[in-house]
Each structure stands twice: as C-alpha cells, then as structure tokens.
Amino acid sequence: MKIGIFGGTFNPVHFGHLRAAEELAQNFLDKVIFIPTNITSNKKMPGIDPEKRMEMLNIAIKNNKKFEASDIEIKRGGLSYSYDTIIQLKKIYPSDELYFIAGVDAYSDVKNWKNGAEIFDKINFIVVNRSGMKSDSKNLVKLTGFLPDNLKERIKLEYSQNRLVTPKNKYIYFLKITRLDISSTAIRNNFKNNISNLFLLPNEVINYIINNKLY
Ligand code: NAP
C-alpha cells in the first residue's frame, strides 16, 4: 500500500491541507496519515495543546475513509523530529511504501532537520507545489538544489515521472495539487480580530475553536 505521511503543526488544520491530501489520495496514494507534532522543533508554539490540534484533525477527517490521524508524535513527547517518526512508522508498516508529504517550504529545509541527510535514504517524499509555480522540469531541478551536498551529485532526474531517484532507490516526487492560498497563521489572526473564517476550514473545526476559545 502507498501511504502518505502528512506531518504538520496543524494549528489549525485547514482546507489547504485537506485539499492537498484529498488530491494525493485520489491520484497517487491509498491512504494519508496526518501526524500532528507534539512540539514543532523549529517553531515557537503559540500555546495550543497538541491534544487540541489532534482533536481538530480528527473532526476534520472523520468522513474521509482514506484519511487517518496518528498521535505517535504526541505520545513520544518532547520535540518532534520527523526522523524519529519515520523510523517508528517503518517498523509499524514494514511492507508498505511510505511517502512523506511536504510543501516546498518545509521540504527546502529538510537537510537541516535532525539526521536530515539520512531521511532521504529512509523514506520517499511527495513535494507539493506552491501557488505560482509553473514549469515542472525546472521545479525538479530546483528540488535537487535543496538536497544535502553528498546526495546532489548522485541523484537521478526522471522528468517523465516528475521525480528524483536517490542512490538508495527512494523517490522524491514533485506533484501538482490545487494549492489553496490558506494559511494557519492567517486563520489564527482572523480569530483574534473577529474576522470570519468561513470556507477556510471545516465548520465543525471553527465551532471547536470557538467553544474552546483557542485563538
Ligand atoms: P504546518 O505549517 O502545519 O504545515 C504542514 C504542511 O502543510 C507543510 O508541509 C506545509 O507546506 C503544507 N501546507 C501549508 N499550507 C498549505 C496549503 N495551503 N496547501 C497545501 N499544503 C499546505 O507544519 P510545519 O510546522 O511546517 O511542519 C511540517 C512538518 O515538518 C512537520 O511534520 C514537522 O515536524 C516537520 N519538521 C521537522 C523538523 C525536524 O525533524 N527537525 C523540523 C521542521 C519541521 P509549506 O511548509 O510549504 O507551507
């Protein structure tokens, strides 16, 4: 089975995340597992409990058979390093193909993550586009630029498949999705300023945020 691992702070989850996952589940993956961080290692947390971010995810995905949410990073506690999560998931799903889903911004920094060079030996990646990105072949070359130096020279570009192939035969796909111009930061600011968030995230998540006075 092809399983997408969608890691994020999800503070809160919104239709941008959900639409990306939906299109990948329709066209490429058999299942998407959303994994909220316990503490995102490179971000100052605005004080929202991981359990509440997990609850918002559970509410958002409950009617989609191909979506799951996992609390493995929350249960592990401390700072959430994707490398640790990937090692754990490979033990849970030894015979499935795992794909870490990331936007271009997140992907462009992976080499600086904990064990950033090794991550590319352990798991496939799906990098999804940002609004305004055009030519696929140029983007594939651009993805190479973000790799650790020792990998850059040994990577193969397969334009027909929109992917890079590592020496360990892991794939880094560049896949186009409908990138909705929605951000968690803008949503939090809207809540703070009493501006409507309708149609940016599911209504039930909006109600949960209001009832729990999250932002
Ligand atoms: P986030 O802000 O909640 O975003 C989650 C993912 O959704 C990101 O890949 C982001 O891509 C993408 N996204 C955001 N808005 C989107 C939209 N409108 N449409 C489609 N996709 C959208 O999470 P994050 O804080 O960046 O963290 C992402 C993952 O990276 C987490 O699993 C985190 O643990 C991991 N990480 C690991 C380390 C480490 O191991 N040292 C360090 C940093 C992050 P963009 O970033 O391109 O917007």
mmCIF file of C-alpha atoms and ligand atoms in Angstrom:
data_model
loop_
_atom_site.group_PDB
_atom_site.id
_atom_site.type_symbol
_atom_site.label_atom_id
_atom_site.label_comp_id
_atom_site.label_asym_id
_atom_site.label_seq_id
_atom_site.Cartn_x
_atom_site.Cartn_y
_atom_site.Cartn_z
ATOM 1 C CA MET A 1 0.000 0.000 0.000
ATOM 2 C CA LYS A 2 1.169 3.557 -0.723
ATOM 3 C CA ILE A 3 0.827 5.568 2.485
ATOM 4 C CA GLY A 4 1.267 9.341 2.684
ATOM 5 C CA ILE A 5 2.624 10.722 5.944
ATOM 6 C CA PHE A 6 1.389 14.282 6.322
ATOM 7 C CA GLY A 7 3.277 15.833 9.231
ATOM 8 C CA GLY A 8 2.440 19.284 10.455
ATOM 9 C CA THR A 9 1.759 21.596 13.337
ATOM 10 C CA PHE A 10 -1.838 21.858 12.064
ATOM 11 C CA ASN A 11 -2.523 24.913 14.183
ATOM 12 C CA PRO A 12 -5.230 24.635 12.925
ATOM 13 C CA VAL A 13 -5.743 22.175 10.067
ATOM 14 C CA HIS A 14 -7.489 23.900 7.124
ATOM 15 C CA PHE A 15 -8.842 23.236 3.624
ATOM 16 C CA GLY A 16 -5.386 23.841 2.087
ATOM 17 C CA HIS A 17 -4.030 20.765 3.903
ATOM 18 C CA LEU A 18 -7.202 18.756 3.354
ATOM 19 C CA ARG A 19 -7.491 19.503 -0.364
ATOM 20 C CA ALA A 20 -3.827 18.593 -0.955
ATOM 21 C CA ALA A 21 -4.308 15.276 0.888
ATOM 22 C CA GLU A 22 -7.568 14.589 -0.954
ATOM 23 C CA GLU A 23 -5.978 15.040 -4.386
ATOM 24 C CA LEU A 24 -3.000 12.859 -3.449
ATOM 25 C CA ALA A 25 -5.348 10.177 -2.110
ATOM 26 C CA GLN A 26 -7.400 10.328 -5.325
ATOM 27 C CA ASN A 27 -4.466 10.181 -7.721
ATOM 28 C CA PHE A 28 -1.476 8.595 -6.060
ATOM 29 C CA LEU A 29 -1.839 7.278 -2.518
ATOM 30 C CA ASP A 30 -4.022 4.603 -0.901
ATOM 31 C CA LYS A 31 -4.116 6.356 2.452
ATOM 32 C CA VAL A 32 -2.946 9.576 4.137
ATOM 33 C CA ILE A 33 -1.950 9.641 7.792
ATOM 34 C CA PHE A 34 -1.922 13.106 9.348
ATOM 35 C CA ILE A 35 0.586 13.406 12.178
ATOM 36 C CA PRO A 36 0.365 16.499 14.358
ATOM 37 C CA THR A 37 3.599 17.468 16.079
ATOM 38 C CA ASN A 38 3.905 17.397 19.829
ATOM 39 C CA ILE A 39 6.291 20.364 19.796
ATOM 40 C CA THR A 40 7.351 21.529 16.317
ATOM 41 C CA SER A 41 11.127 21.646 16.563
ATOM 42 C CA ASN A 42 11.635 24.878 14.594
ATOM 43 C CA LYS A 43 8.645 26.937 15.720
ATOM 44 C CA LYS A 44 7.677 28.933 18.747
ATOM 45 C CA MET A 45 4.402 27.305 19.760
ATOM 46 C CA PRO A 46 1.524 29.642 20.424
ATOM 47 C CA GLY A 47 0.464 27.502 23.394
ATOM 48 C CA ILE A 48 -2.154 25.284 21.769
ATOM 49 C CA ASP A 49 -2.103 21.801 23.307
ATOM 50 C CA PRO A 50 -1.138 19.061 20.873
ATOM 51 C CA GLU A 51 -4.242 17.140 22.009
ATOM 52 C CA LYS A 52 -6.440 20.014 20.821
ATOM 53 C CA ARG A 53 -4.672 20.185 17.449
ATOM 54 C CA MET A 54 -5.178 16.404 17.203
ATOM 55 C CA GLU A 55 -8.860 16.755 18.067
ATOM 56 C CA MET A 56 -9.296 19.369 15.315
ATOM 57 C CA LEU A 57 -7.697 16.950 12.855
ATOM 58 C CA ASN A 58 -9.967 14.105 13.969
ATOM 59 C CA ILE A 59 -13.013 16.330 13.461
ATOM 60 C CA ALA A 60 -11.782 17.465 10.031
ATOM 61 C CA ILE A 61 -11.063 13.998 8.616
ATOM 62 C CA LYS A 62 -13.813 11.916 10.196
ATOM 63 C CA ASN A 63 -15.830 11.427 6.995
ATOM 64 C CA ASN A 64 -12.922 10.514 4.740
ATOM 65 C CA LYS A 65 -12.182 6.773 4.541
ATOM 66 C CA LYS A 66 -8.676 7.311 3.163
ATOM 67 C CA PHE A 67 -7.612 9.674 5.958
ATOM 68 C CA GLU A 68 -6.289 8.796 9.413
ATOM 69 C CA ALA A 69 -4.660 10.807 12.175
ATOM 70 C CA SER A 70 -1.918 9.428 14.378
ATOM 71 C CA ASP A 71 -0.810 10.609 17.799
ATOM 72 C CA ILE A 72 2.614 8.953 17.700
ATOM 73 C CA GLU A 73 4.480 12.261 17.997
ATOM 74 C CA ILE A 74 2.238 13.380 20.862
ATOM 75 C CA LYS A 75 2.746 10.043 22.677
ATOM 76 C CA ARG A 76 6.522 10.225 22.145
ATOM 77 C CA GLY A 77 6.508 13.666 23.782
ATOM 78 C CA GLY A 78 9.198 16.362 23.633
ATOM 79 C CA LEU A 79 10.370 17.946 20.402
ATOM 80 C CA SER A 80 9.005 16.220 17.305
ATOM 81 C CA TYR A 81 11.752 15.149 14.951
ATOM 82 C CA SER A 82 10.471 13.692 11.687
ATOM 83 C CA TYR A 83 13.404 11.272 11.507
ATOM 84 C CA ASP A 84 12.267 9.580 14.751
ATOM 85 C CA THR A 85 8.714 9.382 13.426
ATOM 86 C CA ILE A 86 9.859 7.857 10.132
ATOM 87 C CA ILE A 87 11.900 5.165 11.939
ATOM 88 C CA GLN A 88 8.867 4.355 14.120
ATOM 89 C CA LEU A 89 6.494 4.228 11.132
ATOM 90 C CA LYS A 90 8.786 1.949 9.133
ATOM 91 C CA LYS A 91 8.503 -0.581 11.978
ATOM 92 C CA ILE A 92 4.710 -0.266 12.055
ATOM 93 C CA TYR A 93 4.369 -0.528 8.236
ATOM 94 C CA PRO A 94 7.306 -2.765 7.202
ATOM 95 C CA SER A 95 5.898 -3.777 3.827
ATOM 96 C CA ASP A 96 4.173 -0.567 2.735
ATOM 97 C CA GLU A 97 5.613 2.271 0.668
ATOM 98 C CA LEU A 98 5.807 5.404 2.816
ATOM 99 C CA TYR A 99 5.782 8.918 1.345
ATOM 100 C CA PHE A 100 6.443 11.998 3.472
ATOM 101 C CA ILE A 101 4.215 14.804 2.164
ATOM 102 C CA ALA A 102 5.677 18.290 2.355
ATOM 103 C CA GLY A 103 5.122 21.708 0.864
ATOM 104 C CA VAL A 104 8.084 23.333 -0.866
ATOM 105 C CA ASP A 105 8.931 25.473 2.184
ATOM 106 C CA ALA A 106 9.068 22.501 4.557
ATOM 107 C CA TYR A 107 10.991 20.359 2.028
ATOM 108 C CA SER A 108 13.539 23.101 1.321
ATOM 109 C CA ASP A 109 14.738 22.846 4.927
ATOM 110 C CA VAL A 110 14.816 19.045 5.386
ATOM 111 C CA LYS A 111 18.601 18.801 5.082
ATOM 112 C CA ASN A 112 18.804 20.921 8.274
ATOM 113 C CA TRP A 113 16.426 18.644 10.209
ATOM 114 C CA LYS A 114 17.713 16.043 12.661
ATOM 115 C CA ASN A 115 19.523 13.376 10.546
ATOM 116 C CA GLY A 116 18.458 15.425 7.523
ATOM 117 C CA ALA A 117 20.786 13.614 5.121
ATOM 118 C CA GLU A 118 19.675 10.141 6.238
ATOM 119 C CA ILE A 119 15.962 10.955 5.964
ATOM 120 C CA PHE A 120 16.300 10.765 2.171
ATOM 121 C CA ASP A 121 17.597 7.172 2.480
ATOM 122 C CA LYS A 122 14.664 6.133 4.665
ATOM 123 C CA ILE A 123 11.507 7.432 3.048
ATOM 124 C CA ASN A 124 10.080 8.660 -0.263
ATOM 125 C CA PHE A 125 8.903 12.257 -0.499
ATOM 126 C CA ILE A 126 5.996 13.945 -2.200
ATOM 127 C CA VAL A 127 6.639 17.651 -2.531
ATOM 128 C CA VAL A 128 3.527 19.615 -3.406
ATOM 129 C CA ASN A 129 3.636 22.877 -5.302
ATOM 130 C CA ARG A 130 3.165 26.383 -4.038
ATOM 131 C CA SER A 131 0.878 28.825 -5.848
ATOM 132 C CA GLY A 132 2.591 30.471 -8.811
ATOM 133 C CA MET A 133 4.959 27.546 -9.572
ATOM 134 C CA LYS A 134 4.925 26.782 -13.293
ATOM 135 C CA SER A 135 7.342 24.546 -15.185
ATOM 136 C CA ASP A 136 7.666 21.001 -13.794
ATOM 137 C CA SER A 137 11.103 20.306 -15.251
ATOM 138 C CA LYS A 138 12.547 23.488 -13.724
ATOM 139 C CA ASN A 139 10.970 22.614 -10.411
ATOM 140 C CA LEU A 140 12.509 19.144 -10.445
ATOM 141 C CA VAL A 141 15.947 20.721 -10.849
ATOM 142 C CA LYS A 142 15.053 23.163 -8.056
ATOM 143 C CA LEU A 143 14.203 20.254 -5.727
ATOM 144 C CA THR A 144 17.696 18.843 -6.320
ATOM 145 C CA GLY A 145 19.147 22.111 -5.045
ATOM 146 C CA PHE A 146 17.681 21.568 -1.574
ATOM 147 C CA LEU A 147 19.315 18.142 -1.100
ATOM 148 C CA PRO A 148 22.382 17.553 1.075
ATOM 149 C CA ASP A 149 25.616 18.052 -0.914
ATOM 150 C CA ASN A 150 26.649 14.379 -0.859
ATOM 151 C CA LEU A 151 23.311 13.412 -2.424
ATOM 152 C CA LYS A 152 23.067 16.166 -5.034
ATOM 153 C CA GLU A 153 25.691 14.663 -7.362
ATOM 154 C CA ARG A 154 24.275 11.144 -7.182
ATOM 155 C CA ILE A 155 20.608 11.934 -7.749
ATOM 156 C CA LYS A 156 18.847 10.856 -10.976
ATOM 157 C CA LEU A 157 16.184 13.057 -12.564
ATOM 158 C CA GLU A 158 13.250 11.232 -14.168
ATOM 159 C CA TYR A 159 11.322 14.001 -15.920
ATOM 160 C CA SER A 160 8.680 11.671 -17.356
ATOM 161 C CA GLN A 161 7.684 10.621 -13.821
ATOM 162 C CA ASN A 162 8.160 14.030 -12.192
ATOM 163 C CA ARG A 163 10.573 12.525 -9.713
ATOM 164 C CA LEU A 164 14.125 12.331 -8.446
ATOM 165 C CA VAL A 165 15.619 8.932 -7.611
ATOM 166 C CA THR A 166 18.169 8.597 -4.809
ATOM 167 C CA PRO A 167 21.055 6.078 -4.855
ATOM 168 C CA LYS A 168 19.040 4.012 -2.341
ATOM 169 C CA ASN A 169 16.116 3.987 -4.797
ATOM 170 C CA LYS A 170 13.915 6.326 -2.830
ATOM 171 C CA TYR A 171 11.767 8.708 -4.826
ATOM 172 C CA ILE A 172 11.193 12.431 -4.402
ATOM 173 C CA TYR A 173 8.109 13.310 -6.412
ATOM 174 C CA PHE A 174 7.052 16.806 -7.347
ATOM 175 C CA LEU A 175 3.269 16.638 -7.652
ATOM 176 C CA LYS A 176 0.918 19.424 -8.585
ATOM 177 C CA ILE A 177 -2.100 19.914 -6.379
ATOM 178 C CA THR A 178 -4.647 22.694 -6.203
ATOM 179 C CA ARG A 179 -2.772 24.831 -3.723
ATOM 180 C CA LEU A 180 -5.394 26.895 -1.910
ATOM 181 C CA ASP A 181 -3.966 30.142 -0.620
ATOM 182 C CA ILE A 182 -4.904 29.462 3.006
ATOM 183 C CA SER A 183 -2.568 29.580 5.992
ATOM 184 C CA SER A 184 -2.951 28.645 9.640
ATOM 185 C CA THR A 185 -1.349 31.956 10.643
ATOM 186 C CA ALA A 186 -3.959 33.981 8.728
ATOM 187 C CA ILE A 187 -6.751 31.892 10.269
ATOM 188 C CA ARG A 188 -5.432 32.473 13.814
ATOM 189 C CA ASN A 189 -5.182 36.202 13.098
ATOM 190 C CA ASN A 190 -8.752 36.235 11.794
ATOM 191 C CA PHE A 191 -9.967 34.647 15.032
ATOM 192 C CA LYS A 192 -8.027 37.204 17.093
ATOM 193 C CA ASN A 193 -9.518 40.079 15.069
ATOM 194 C CA ASN A 194 -13.076 38.721 14.910
ATOM 195 C CA ILE A 195 -12.884 38.262 11.131
ATOM 196 C CA SER A 196 -14.863 35.417 9.542
ATOM 197 C CA ASN A 197 -13.036 32.167 8.803
ATOM 198 C CA LEU A 198 -15.962 30.603 6.914
ATOM 199 C CA PHE A 199 -14.874 28.422 3.936
ATOM 200 C CA LEU A 200 -11.224 28.355 5.048
ATOM 201 C CA LEU A 201 -11.618 25.323 7.316
ATOM 202 C CA PRO A 202 -14.445 22.922 8.214
ATOM 203 C CA ASN A 203 -17.353 24.473 10.142
ATOM 204 C CA GLU A 204 -17.074 21.867 12.892
ATOM 205 C CA VAL A 205 -13.436 22.834 13.432
ATOM 206 C CA ILE A 206 -14.442 26.511 13.567
ATOM 207 C CA ASN A 207 -17.046 25.633 16.226
ATOM 208 C CA TYR A 208 -14.482 23.604 18.198
ATOM 209 C CA ILE A 209 -12.071 26.565 18.158
ATOM 210 C CA ILE A 210 -14.790 28.980 19.295
ATOM 211 C CA ASN A 211 -16.107 26.641 22.021
ATOM 212 C CA ASN A 212 -12.601 26.036 23.362
ATOM 213 C CA LYS A 213 -11.501 29.694 22.953
ATOM 214 C CA LEU A 214 -8.299 28.530 21.237
ATOM 215 C CA TYR A 215 -7.117 31.677 19.460
HETATM 216 P P1 NAP B 1 2.302 23.206 9.012
HETATM 217 O O1 NAP B 1 2.628 24.655 8.968
HETATM 218 O O2 NAP B 1 1.156 22.776 9.835
HETATM 219 O O3 NAP B 1 2.144 22.692 7.527
HETATM 220 C C1 NAP B 1 2.048 21.304 7.289
HETATM 221 C C2 NAP B 1 2.356 21.011 5.841
HETATM 222 O O4 NAP B 1 1.285 21.506 5.033
HETATM 223 C C3 NAP B 1 3.641 21.674 5.344
HETATM 224 O O5 NAP B 1 4.346 20.748 4.550
HETATM 225 C C4 NAP B 1 3.132 22.852 4.517
HETATM 226 O O6 NAP B 1 3.982 23.157 3.430
HETATM 227 C C5 NAP B 1 1.810 22.309 3.984
HETATM 228 N N1 NAP B 1 0.832 23.379 3.720
HETATM 229 C C6 NAP B 1 0.610 24.500 4.418
HETATM 230 N N2 NAP B 1 -0.365 25.246 3.854
HETATM 231 C C7 NAP B 1 -0.751 24.563 2.756
HETATM 232 C C8 NAP B 1 -1.724 24.834 1.732
HETATM 233 N N3 NAP B 1 -2.455 25.946 1.718
HETATM 234 N N4 NAP B 1 -1.883 23.911 0.758
HETATM 235 C C9 NAP B 1 -1.117 22.786 0.746
HETATM 236 N N5 NAP B 1 -0.171 22.486 1.671
HETATM 237 C C10 NAP B 1 -0.001 23.366 2.674
HETATM 238 O O7 NAP B 1 3.531 22.330 9.554
HETATM 239 P P2 NAP B 1 5.094 22.687 9.744
HETATM 240 O O8 NAP B 1 5.208 23.309 11.077
HETATM 241 O O9 NAP B 1 5.616 23.392 8.536
HETATM 242 O O10 NAP B 1 5.729 21.230 9.798
HETATM 243 C C11 NAP B 1 5.755 20.360 8.688
HETATM 244 C C12 NAP B 1 6.431 19.043 9.078
HETATM 245 O O11 NAP B 1 7.845 19.230 9.077
HETATM 246 C C13 NAP B 1 6.076 18.545 10.499
HETATM 247 O O12 NAP B 1 5.883 17.158 10.455
HETATM 248 C C14 NAP B 1 7.338 18.884 11.300
HETATM 249 O O13 NAP B 1 7.577 18.025 12.403
HETATM 250 C C15 NAP B 1 8.384 18.666 10.246
HETATM 251 N N6 NAP B 1 9.651 19.322 10.658
HETATM 252 C C16 NAP B 1 10.625 18.529 11.168
HETATM 253 C C17 NAP B 1 11.801 19.076 11.619
HETATM 254 C C18 NAP B 1 12.849 18.165 12.174
HETATM 255 O O14 NAP B 1 12.675 16.959 12.165
HETATM 256 N N7 NAP B 1 13.928 18.716 12.690
HETATM 257 C C19 NAP B 1 11.993 20.472 11.525
HETATM 258 C C20 NAP B 1 10.966 21.255 10.987
HETATM 259 C C21 NAP B 1 9.776 20.686 10.557
HETATM 260 P P3 NAP B 1 4.823 24.545 3.388
HETATM 261 O O15 NAP B 1 5.778 24.487 4.538
HETATM 262 O O16 NAP B 1 5.478 24.569 2.055
HETATM 263 O O17 NAP B 1 3.801 25.648 3.540
#
